[in-house]
Short mmCIF file of N, CA, C and O in Angstrom, two decimals:
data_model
loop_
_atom_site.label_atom_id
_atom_site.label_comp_id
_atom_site.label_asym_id
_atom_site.label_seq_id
_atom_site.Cartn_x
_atom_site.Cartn_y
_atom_site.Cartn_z
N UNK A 18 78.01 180.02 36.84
CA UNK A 18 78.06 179.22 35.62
C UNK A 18 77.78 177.76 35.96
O UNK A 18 78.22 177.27 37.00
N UNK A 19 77.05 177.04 35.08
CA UNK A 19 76.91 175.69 35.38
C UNK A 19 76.76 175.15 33.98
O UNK A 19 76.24 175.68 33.00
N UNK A 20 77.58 173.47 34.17
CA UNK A 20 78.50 173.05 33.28
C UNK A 20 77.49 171.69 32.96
O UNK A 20 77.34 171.08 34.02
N UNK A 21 76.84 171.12 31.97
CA UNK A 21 76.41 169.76 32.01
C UNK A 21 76.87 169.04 30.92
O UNK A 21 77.22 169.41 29.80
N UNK A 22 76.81 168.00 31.40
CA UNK A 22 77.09 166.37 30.95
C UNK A 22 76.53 166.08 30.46
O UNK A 22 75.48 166.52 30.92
N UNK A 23 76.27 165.40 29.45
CA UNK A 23 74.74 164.20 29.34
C UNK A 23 75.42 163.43 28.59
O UNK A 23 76.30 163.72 27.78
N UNK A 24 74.86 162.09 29.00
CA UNK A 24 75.27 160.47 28.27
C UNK A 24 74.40 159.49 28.31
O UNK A 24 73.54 159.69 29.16
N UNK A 25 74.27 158.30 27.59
CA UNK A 25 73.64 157.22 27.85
C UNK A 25 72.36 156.76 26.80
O UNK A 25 71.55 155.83 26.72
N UNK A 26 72.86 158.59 25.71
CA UNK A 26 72.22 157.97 24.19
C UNK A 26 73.03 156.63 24.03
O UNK A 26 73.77 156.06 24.82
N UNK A 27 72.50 156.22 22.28
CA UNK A 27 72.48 155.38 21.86
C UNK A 27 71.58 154.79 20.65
O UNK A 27 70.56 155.31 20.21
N UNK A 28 72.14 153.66 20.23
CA UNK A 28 70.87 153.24 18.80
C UNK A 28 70.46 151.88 19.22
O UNK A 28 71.19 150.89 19.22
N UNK A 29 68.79 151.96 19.72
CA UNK A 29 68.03 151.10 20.27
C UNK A 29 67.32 150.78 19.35
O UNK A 29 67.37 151.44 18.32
N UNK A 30 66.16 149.29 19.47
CA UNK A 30 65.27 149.34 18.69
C UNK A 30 63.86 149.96 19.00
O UNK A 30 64.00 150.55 20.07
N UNK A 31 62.58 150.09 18.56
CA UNK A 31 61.41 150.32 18.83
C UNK A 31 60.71 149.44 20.09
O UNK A 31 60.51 148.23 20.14
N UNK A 32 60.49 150.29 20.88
CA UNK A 32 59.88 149.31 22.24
C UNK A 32 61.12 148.91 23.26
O UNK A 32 61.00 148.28 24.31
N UNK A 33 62.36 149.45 22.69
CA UNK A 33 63.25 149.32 23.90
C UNK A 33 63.37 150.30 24.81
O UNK A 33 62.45 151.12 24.78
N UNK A 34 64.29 150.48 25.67
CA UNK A 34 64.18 151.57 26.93
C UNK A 34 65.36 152.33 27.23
O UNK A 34 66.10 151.44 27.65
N UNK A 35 66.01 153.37 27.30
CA UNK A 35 66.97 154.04 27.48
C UNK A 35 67.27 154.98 28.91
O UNK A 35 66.27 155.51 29.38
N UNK A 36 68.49 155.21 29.59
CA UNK A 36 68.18 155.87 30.53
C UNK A 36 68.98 156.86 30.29
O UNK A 36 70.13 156.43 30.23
N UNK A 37 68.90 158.57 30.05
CA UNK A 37 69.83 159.48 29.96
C UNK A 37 70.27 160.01 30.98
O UNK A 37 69.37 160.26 31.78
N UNK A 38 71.47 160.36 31.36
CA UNK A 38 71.73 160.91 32.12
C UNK A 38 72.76 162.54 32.11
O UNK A 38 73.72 162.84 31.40
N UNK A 39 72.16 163.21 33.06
CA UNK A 39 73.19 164.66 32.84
C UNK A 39 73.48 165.37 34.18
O UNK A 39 72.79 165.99 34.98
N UNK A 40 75.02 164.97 34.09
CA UNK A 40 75.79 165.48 35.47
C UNK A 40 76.01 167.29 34.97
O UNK A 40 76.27 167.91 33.95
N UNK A 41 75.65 167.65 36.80
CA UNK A 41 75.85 168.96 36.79
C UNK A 41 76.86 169.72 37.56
O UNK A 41 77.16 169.14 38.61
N UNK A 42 77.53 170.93 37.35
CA UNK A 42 78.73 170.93 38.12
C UNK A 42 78.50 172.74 37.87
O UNK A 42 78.04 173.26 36.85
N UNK A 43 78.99 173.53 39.23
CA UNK A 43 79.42 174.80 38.82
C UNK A 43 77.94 175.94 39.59
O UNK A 43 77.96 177.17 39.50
N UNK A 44 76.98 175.27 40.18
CA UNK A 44 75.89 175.63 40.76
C UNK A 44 75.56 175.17 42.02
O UNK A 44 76.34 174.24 42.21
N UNK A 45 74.81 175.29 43.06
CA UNK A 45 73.78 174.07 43.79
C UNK A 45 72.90 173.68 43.27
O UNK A 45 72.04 174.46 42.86
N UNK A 46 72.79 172.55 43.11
CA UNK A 46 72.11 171.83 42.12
C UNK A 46 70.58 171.79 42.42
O UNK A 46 69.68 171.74 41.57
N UNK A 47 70.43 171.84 43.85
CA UNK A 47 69.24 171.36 44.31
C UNK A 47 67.91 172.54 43.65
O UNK A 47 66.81 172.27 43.18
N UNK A 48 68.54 173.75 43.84
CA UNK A 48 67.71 175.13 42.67
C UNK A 48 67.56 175.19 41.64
O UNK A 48 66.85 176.07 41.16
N UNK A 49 68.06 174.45 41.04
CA UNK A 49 67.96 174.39 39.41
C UNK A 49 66.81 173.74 38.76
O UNK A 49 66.32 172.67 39.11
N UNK A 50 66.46 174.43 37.84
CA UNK A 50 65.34 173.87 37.29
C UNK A 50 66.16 173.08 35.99
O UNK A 50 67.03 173.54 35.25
N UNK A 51 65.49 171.62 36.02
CA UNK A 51 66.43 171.20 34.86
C UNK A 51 65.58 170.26 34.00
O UNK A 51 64.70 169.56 34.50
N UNK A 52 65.94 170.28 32.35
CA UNK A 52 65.23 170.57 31.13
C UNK A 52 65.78 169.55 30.59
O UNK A 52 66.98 169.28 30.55
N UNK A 53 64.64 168.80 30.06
CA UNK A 53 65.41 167.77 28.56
C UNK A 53 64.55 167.92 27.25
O UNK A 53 63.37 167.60 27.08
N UNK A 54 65.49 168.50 26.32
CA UNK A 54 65.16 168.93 25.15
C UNK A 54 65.42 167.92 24.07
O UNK A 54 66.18 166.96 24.22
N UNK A 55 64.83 168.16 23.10
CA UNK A 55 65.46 167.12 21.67
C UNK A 55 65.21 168.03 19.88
O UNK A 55 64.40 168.83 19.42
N UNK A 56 66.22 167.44 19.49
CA UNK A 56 66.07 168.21 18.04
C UNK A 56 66.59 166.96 17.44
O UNK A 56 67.57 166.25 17.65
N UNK A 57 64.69 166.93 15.88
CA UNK A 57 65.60 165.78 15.53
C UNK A 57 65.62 166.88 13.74
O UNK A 57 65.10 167.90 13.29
N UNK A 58 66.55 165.83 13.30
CA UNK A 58 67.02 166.55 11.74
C UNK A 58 65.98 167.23 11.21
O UNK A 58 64.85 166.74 11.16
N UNK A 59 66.34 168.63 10.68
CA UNK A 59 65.61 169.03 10.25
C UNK A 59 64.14 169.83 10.61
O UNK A 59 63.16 170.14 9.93
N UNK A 60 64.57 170.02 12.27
CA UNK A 60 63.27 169.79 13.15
C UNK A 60 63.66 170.85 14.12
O UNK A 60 64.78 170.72 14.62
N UNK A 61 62.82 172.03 14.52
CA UNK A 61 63.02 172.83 15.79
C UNK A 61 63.09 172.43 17.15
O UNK A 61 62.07 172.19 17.81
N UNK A 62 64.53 172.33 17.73
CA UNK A 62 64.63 171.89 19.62
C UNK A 62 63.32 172.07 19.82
O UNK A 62 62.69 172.96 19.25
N UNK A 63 62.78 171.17 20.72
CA UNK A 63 61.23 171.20 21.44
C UNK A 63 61.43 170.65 22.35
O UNK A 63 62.21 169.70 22.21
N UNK A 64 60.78 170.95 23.98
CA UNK A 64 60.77 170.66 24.99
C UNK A 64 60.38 168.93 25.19
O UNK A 64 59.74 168.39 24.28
N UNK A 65 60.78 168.14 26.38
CA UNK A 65 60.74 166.70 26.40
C UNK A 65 60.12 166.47 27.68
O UNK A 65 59.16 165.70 27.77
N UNK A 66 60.66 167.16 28.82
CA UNK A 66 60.90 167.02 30.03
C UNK A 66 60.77 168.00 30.87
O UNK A 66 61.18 168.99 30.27
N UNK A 67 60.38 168.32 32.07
CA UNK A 67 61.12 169.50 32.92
C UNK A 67 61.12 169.19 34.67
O UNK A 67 60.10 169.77 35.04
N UNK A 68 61.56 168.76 35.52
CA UNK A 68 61.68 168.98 36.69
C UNK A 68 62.51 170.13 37.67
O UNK A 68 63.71 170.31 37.87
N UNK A 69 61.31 170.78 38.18
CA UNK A 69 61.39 172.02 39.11
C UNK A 69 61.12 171.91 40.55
O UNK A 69 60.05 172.26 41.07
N UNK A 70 62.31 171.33 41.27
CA UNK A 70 61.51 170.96 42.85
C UNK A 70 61.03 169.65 42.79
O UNK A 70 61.58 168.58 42.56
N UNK A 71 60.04 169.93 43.00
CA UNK A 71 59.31 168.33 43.29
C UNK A 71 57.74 168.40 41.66
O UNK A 71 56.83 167.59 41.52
N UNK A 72 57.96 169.37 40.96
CA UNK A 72 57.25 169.51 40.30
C UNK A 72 57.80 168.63 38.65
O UNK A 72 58.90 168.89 38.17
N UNK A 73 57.01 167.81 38.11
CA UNK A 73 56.98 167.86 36.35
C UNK A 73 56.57 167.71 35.52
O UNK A 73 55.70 166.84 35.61
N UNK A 74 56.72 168.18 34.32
CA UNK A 74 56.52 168.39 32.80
C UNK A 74 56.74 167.57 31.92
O UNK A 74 57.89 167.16 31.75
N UNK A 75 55.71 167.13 31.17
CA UNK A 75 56.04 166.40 29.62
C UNK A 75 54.99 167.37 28.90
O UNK A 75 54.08 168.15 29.16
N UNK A 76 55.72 166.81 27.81
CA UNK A 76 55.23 167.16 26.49
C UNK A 76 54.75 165.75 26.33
O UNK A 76 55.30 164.65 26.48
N UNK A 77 53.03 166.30 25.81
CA UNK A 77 52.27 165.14 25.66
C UNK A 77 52.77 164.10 24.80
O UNK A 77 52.30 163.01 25.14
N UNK A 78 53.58 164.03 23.76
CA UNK A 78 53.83 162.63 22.75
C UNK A 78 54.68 161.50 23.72
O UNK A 78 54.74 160.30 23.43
N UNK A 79 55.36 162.13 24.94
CA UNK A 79 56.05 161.02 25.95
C UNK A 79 55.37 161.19 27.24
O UNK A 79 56.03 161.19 28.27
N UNK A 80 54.23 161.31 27.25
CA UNK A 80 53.52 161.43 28.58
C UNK A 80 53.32 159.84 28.84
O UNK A 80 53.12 159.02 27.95
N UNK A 81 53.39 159.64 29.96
CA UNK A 81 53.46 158.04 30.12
C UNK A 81 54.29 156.79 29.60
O UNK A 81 54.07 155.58 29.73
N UNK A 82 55.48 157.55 28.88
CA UNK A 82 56.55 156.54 28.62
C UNK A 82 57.77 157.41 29.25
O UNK A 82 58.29 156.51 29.91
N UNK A 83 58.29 158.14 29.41
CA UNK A 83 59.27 159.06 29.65
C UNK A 83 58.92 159.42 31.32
O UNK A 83 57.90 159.87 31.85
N UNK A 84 60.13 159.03 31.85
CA UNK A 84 60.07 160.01 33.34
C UNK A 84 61.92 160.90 34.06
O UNK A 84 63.07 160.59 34.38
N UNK A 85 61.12 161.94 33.96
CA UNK A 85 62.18 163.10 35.09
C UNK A 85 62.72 162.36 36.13
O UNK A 85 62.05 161.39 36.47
N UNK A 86 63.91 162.60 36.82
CA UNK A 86 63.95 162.46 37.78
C UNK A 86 65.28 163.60 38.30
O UNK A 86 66.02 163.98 37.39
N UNK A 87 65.55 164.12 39.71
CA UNK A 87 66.93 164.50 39.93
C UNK A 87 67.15 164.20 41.08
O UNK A 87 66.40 164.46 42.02
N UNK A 88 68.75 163.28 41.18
CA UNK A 88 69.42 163.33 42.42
C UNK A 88 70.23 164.52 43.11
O UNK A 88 71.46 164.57 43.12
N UNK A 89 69.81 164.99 43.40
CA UNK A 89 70.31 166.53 44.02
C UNK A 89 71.72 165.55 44.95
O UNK A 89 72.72 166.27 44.86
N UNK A 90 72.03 164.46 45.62
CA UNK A 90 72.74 164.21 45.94
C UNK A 90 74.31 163.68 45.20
O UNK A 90 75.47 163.60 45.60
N UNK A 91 73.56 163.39 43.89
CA UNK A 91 74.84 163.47 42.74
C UNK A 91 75.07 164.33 41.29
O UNK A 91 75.65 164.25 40.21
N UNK A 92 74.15 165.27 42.11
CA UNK A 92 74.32 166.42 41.11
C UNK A 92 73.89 166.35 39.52
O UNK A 92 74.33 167.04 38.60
N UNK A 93 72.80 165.20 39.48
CA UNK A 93 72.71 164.64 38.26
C UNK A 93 70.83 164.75 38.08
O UNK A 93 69.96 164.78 38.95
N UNK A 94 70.73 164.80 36.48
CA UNK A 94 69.26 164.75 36.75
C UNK A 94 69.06 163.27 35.31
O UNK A 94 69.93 162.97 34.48
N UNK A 95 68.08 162.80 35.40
CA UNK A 95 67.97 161.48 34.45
C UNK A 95 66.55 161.82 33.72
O UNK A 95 65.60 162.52 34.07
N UNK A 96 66.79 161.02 32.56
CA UNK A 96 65.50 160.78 31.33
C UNK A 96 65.26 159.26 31.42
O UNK A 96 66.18 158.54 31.05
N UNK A 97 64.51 158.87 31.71
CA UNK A 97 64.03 157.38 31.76
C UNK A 97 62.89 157.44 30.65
O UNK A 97 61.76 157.89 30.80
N UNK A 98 63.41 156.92 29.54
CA UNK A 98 62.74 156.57 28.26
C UNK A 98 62.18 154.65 27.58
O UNK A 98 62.79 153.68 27.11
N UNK A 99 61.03 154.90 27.86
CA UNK A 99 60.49 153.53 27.85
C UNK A 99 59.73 153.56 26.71
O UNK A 99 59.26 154.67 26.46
N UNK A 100 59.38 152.42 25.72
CA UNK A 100 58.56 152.39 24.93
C UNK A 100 58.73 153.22 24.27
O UNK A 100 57.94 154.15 24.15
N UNK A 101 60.56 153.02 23.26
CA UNK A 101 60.86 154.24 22.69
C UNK A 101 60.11 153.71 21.44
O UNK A 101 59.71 152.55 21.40
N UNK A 102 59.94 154.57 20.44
CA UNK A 102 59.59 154.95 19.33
C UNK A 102 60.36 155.18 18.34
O UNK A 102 61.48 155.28 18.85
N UNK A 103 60.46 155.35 16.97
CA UNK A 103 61.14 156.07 15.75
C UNK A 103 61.09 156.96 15.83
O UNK A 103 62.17 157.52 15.63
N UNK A 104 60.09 157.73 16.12
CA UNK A 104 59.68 159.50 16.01
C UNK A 104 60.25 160.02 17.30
O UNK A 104 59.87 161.13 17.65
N UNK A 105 61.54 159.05 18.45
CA UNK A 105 62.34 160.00 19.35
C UNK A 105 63.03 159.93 19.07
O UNK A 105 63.74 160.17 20.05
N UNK A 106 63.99 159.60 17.83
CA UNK A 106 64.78 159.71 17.55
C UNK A 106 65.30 161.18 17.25
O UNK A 106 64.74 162.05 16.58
N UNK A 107 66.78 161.24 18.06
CA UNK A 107 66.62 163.03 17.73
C UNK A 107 68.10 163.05 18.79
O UNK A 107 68.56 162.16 19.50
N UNK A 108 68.64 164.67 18.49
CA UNK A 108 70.01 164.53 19.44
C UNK A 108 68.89 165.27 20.75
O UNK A 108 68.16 166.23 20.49
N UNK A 109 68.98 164.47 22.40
CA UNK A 109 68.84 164.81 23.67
C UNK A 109 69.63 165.80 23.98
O UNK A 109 70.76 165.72 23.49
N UNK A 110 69.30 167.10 24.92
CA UNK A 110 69.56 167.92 25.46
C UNK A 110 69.00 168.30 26.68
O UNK A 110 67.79 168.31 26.94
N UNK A 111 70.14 168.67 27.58
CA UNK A 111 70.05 168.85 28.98
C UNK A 111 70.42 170.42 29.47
O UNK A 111 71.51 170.89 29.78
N UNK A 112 69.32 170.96 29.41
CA UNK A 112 69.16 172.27 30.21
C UNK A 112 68.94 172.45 31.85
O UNK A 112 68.27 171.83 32.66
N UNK A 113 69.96 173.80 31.96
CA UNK A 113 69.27 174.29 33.74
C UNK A 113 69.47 175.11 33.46
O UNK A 113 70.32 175.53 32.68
N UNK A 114 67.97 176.06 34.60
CA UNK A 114 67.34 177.19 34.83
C UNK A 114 67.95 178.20 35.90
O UNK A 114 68.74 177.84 36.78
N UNK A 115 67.80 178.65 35.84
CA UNK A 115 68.14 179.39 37.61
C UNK A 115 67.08 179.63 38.32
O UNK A 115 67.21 179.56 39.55
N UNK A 116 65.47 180.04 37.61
CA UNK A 116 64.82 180.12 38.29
C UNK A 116 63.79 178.99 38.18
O UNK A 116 63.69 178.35 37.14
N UNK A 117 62.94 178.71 39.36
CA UNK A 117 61.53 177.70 39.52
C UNK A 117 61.09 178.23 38.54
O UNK A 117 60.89 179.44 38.64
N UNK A 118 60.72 177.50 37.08
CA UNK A 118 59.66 177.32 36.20
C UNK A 118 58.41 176.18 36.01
O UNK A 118 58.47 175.00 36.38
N UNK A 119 57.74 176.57 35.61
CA UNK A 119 57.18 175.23 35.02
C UNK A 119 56.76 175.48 33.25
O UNK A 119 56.24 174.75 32.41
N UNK A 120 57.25 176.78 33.24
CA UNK A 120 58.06 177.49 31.16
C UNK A 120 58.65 176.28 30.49
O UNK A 120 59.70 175.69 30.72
N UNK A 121 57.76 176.07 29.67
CA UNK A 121 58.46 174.80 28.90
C UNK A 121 59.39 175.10 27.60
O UNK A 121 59.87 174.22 26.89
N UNK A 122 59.56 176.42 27.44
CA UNK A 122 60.29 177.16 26.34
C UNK A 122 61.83 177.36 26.33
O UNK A 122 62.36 177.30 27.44
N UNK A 123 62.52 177.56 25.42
CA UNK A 123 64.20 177.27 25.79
C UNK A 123 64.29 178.61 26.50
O UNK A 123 64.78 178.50 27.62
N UNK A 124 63.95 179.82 26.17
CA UNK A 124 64.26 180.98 27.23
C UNK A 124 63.94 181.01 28.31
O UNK A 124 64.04 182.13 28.81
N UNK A 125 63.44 179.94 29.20
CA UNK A 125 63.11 179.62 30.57
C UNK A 125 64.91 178.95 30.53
O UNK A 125 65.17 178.50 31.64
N UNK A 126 65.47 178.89 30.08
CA UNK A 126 66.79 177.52 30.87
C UNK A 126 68.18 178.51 30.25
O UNK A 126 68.10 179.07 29.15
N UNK A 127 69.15 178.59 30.95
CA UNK A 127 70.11 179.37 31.10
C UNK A 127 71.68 178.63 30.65
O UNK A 127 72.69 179.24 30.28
N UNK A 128 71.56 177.60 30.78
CA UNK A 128 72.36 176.25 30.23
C UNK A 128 72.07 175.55 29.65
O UNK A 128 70.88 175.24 29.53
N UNK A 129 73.39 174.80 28.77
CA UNK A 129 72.42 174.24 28.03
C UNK A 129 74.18 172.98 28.25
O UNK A 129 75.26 173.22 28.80
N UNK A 130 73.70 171.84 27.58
CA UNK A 130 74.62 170.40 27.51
C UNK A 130 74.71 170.61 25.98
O UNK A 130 74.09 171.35 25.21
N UNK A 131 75.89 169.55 25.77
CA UNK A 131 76.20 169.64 24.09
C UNK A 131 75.22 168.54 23.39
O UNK A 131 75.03 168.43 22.18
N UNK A 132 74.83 167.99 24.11
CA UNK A 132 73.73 166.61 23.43
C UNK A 132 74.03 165.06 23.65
O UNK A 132 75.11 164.55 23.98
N UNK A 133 73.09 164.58 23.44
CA UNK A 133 73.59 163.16 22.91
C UNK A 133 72.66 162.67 22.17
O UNK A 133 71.49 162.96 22.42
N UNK A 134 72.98 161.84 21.14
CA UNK A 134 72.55 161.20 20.49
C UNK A 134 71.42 160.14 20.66
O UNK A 134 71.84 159.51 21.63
N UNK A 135 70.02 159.45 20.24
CA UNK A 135 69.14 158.45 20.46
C UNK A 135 68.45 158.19 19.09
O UNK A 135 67.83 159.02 18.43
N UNK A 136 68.66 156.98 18.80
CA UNK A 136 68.50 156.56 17.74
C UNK A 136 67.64 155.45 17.96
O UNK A 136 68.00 154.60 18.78
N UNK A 137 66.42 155.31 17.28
CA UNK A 137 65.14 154.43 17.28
C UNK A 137 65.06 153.52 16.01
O UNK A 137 64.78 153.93 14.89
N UNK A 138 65.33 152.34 16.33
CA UNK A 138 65.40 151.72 14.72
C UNK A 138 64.04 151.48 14.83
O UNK A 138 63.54 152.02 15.81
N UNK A 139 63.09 150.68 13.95
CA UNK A 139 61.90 150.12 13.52
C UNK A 139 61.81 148.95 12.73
O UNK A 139 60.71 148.51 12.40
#
């Protein structure tokens, strides 16, 4: 079983920068494939993020503002969100996998975090 965290939403304006973060506990962390998802109102969870190993994933609308990262040494993996937008506004979610994917779909991830909040004014 593995247990995540995530924090470090918030209500920013347009063009500001956010860093999420989601502690992991209850696995070795270093195997995990781990996922950042978002659902905003009214709107189907859709993939954000994915780092597998040394491998990662965007979804093209944050390709080049958004970056993966995981410290396998603090059990934590991060969303570095730059040049946020209105249209990311949405509750963040932090998934892990058990197995190496590069499946950008929620039935690739086996865990899931309760969310956090990111709010984009304009």
């Amino acid at each position: 079983q593995v247990q995540l965290v995530e924090s470090g939403g918030g209500l920013v304006q347009a063009g500001d920068s956010l860093r999420l973060s989601c502690a992991a506990s209850g696995r070795t962390f270093a195997t995990l494939t781990m996922g950042w998802f978002r659902q905003a109102p009214g709107k189907e969870r859709e993939f954000v993020a994915g780092i597998s190993w040394s491998s990662t994933a965007y979804t093209d609308s944050v390709k080049g503002r958004f970056a993966v990262s995981k410290d396998n040494a603090k059990n934590t993996v991060y969303l570095r969100m730059n040049s946020l937008k209105p249209e990311d506004t949405a509750v963040y979610y932090c998934a892990a996998g058990r197995r190496p994917t590069t499946d950008q779909t929620m039935g690739a991830y086996d865990y899931w975090g309760q969310g956090t909040q990111v709010t984009v004014s304009s």
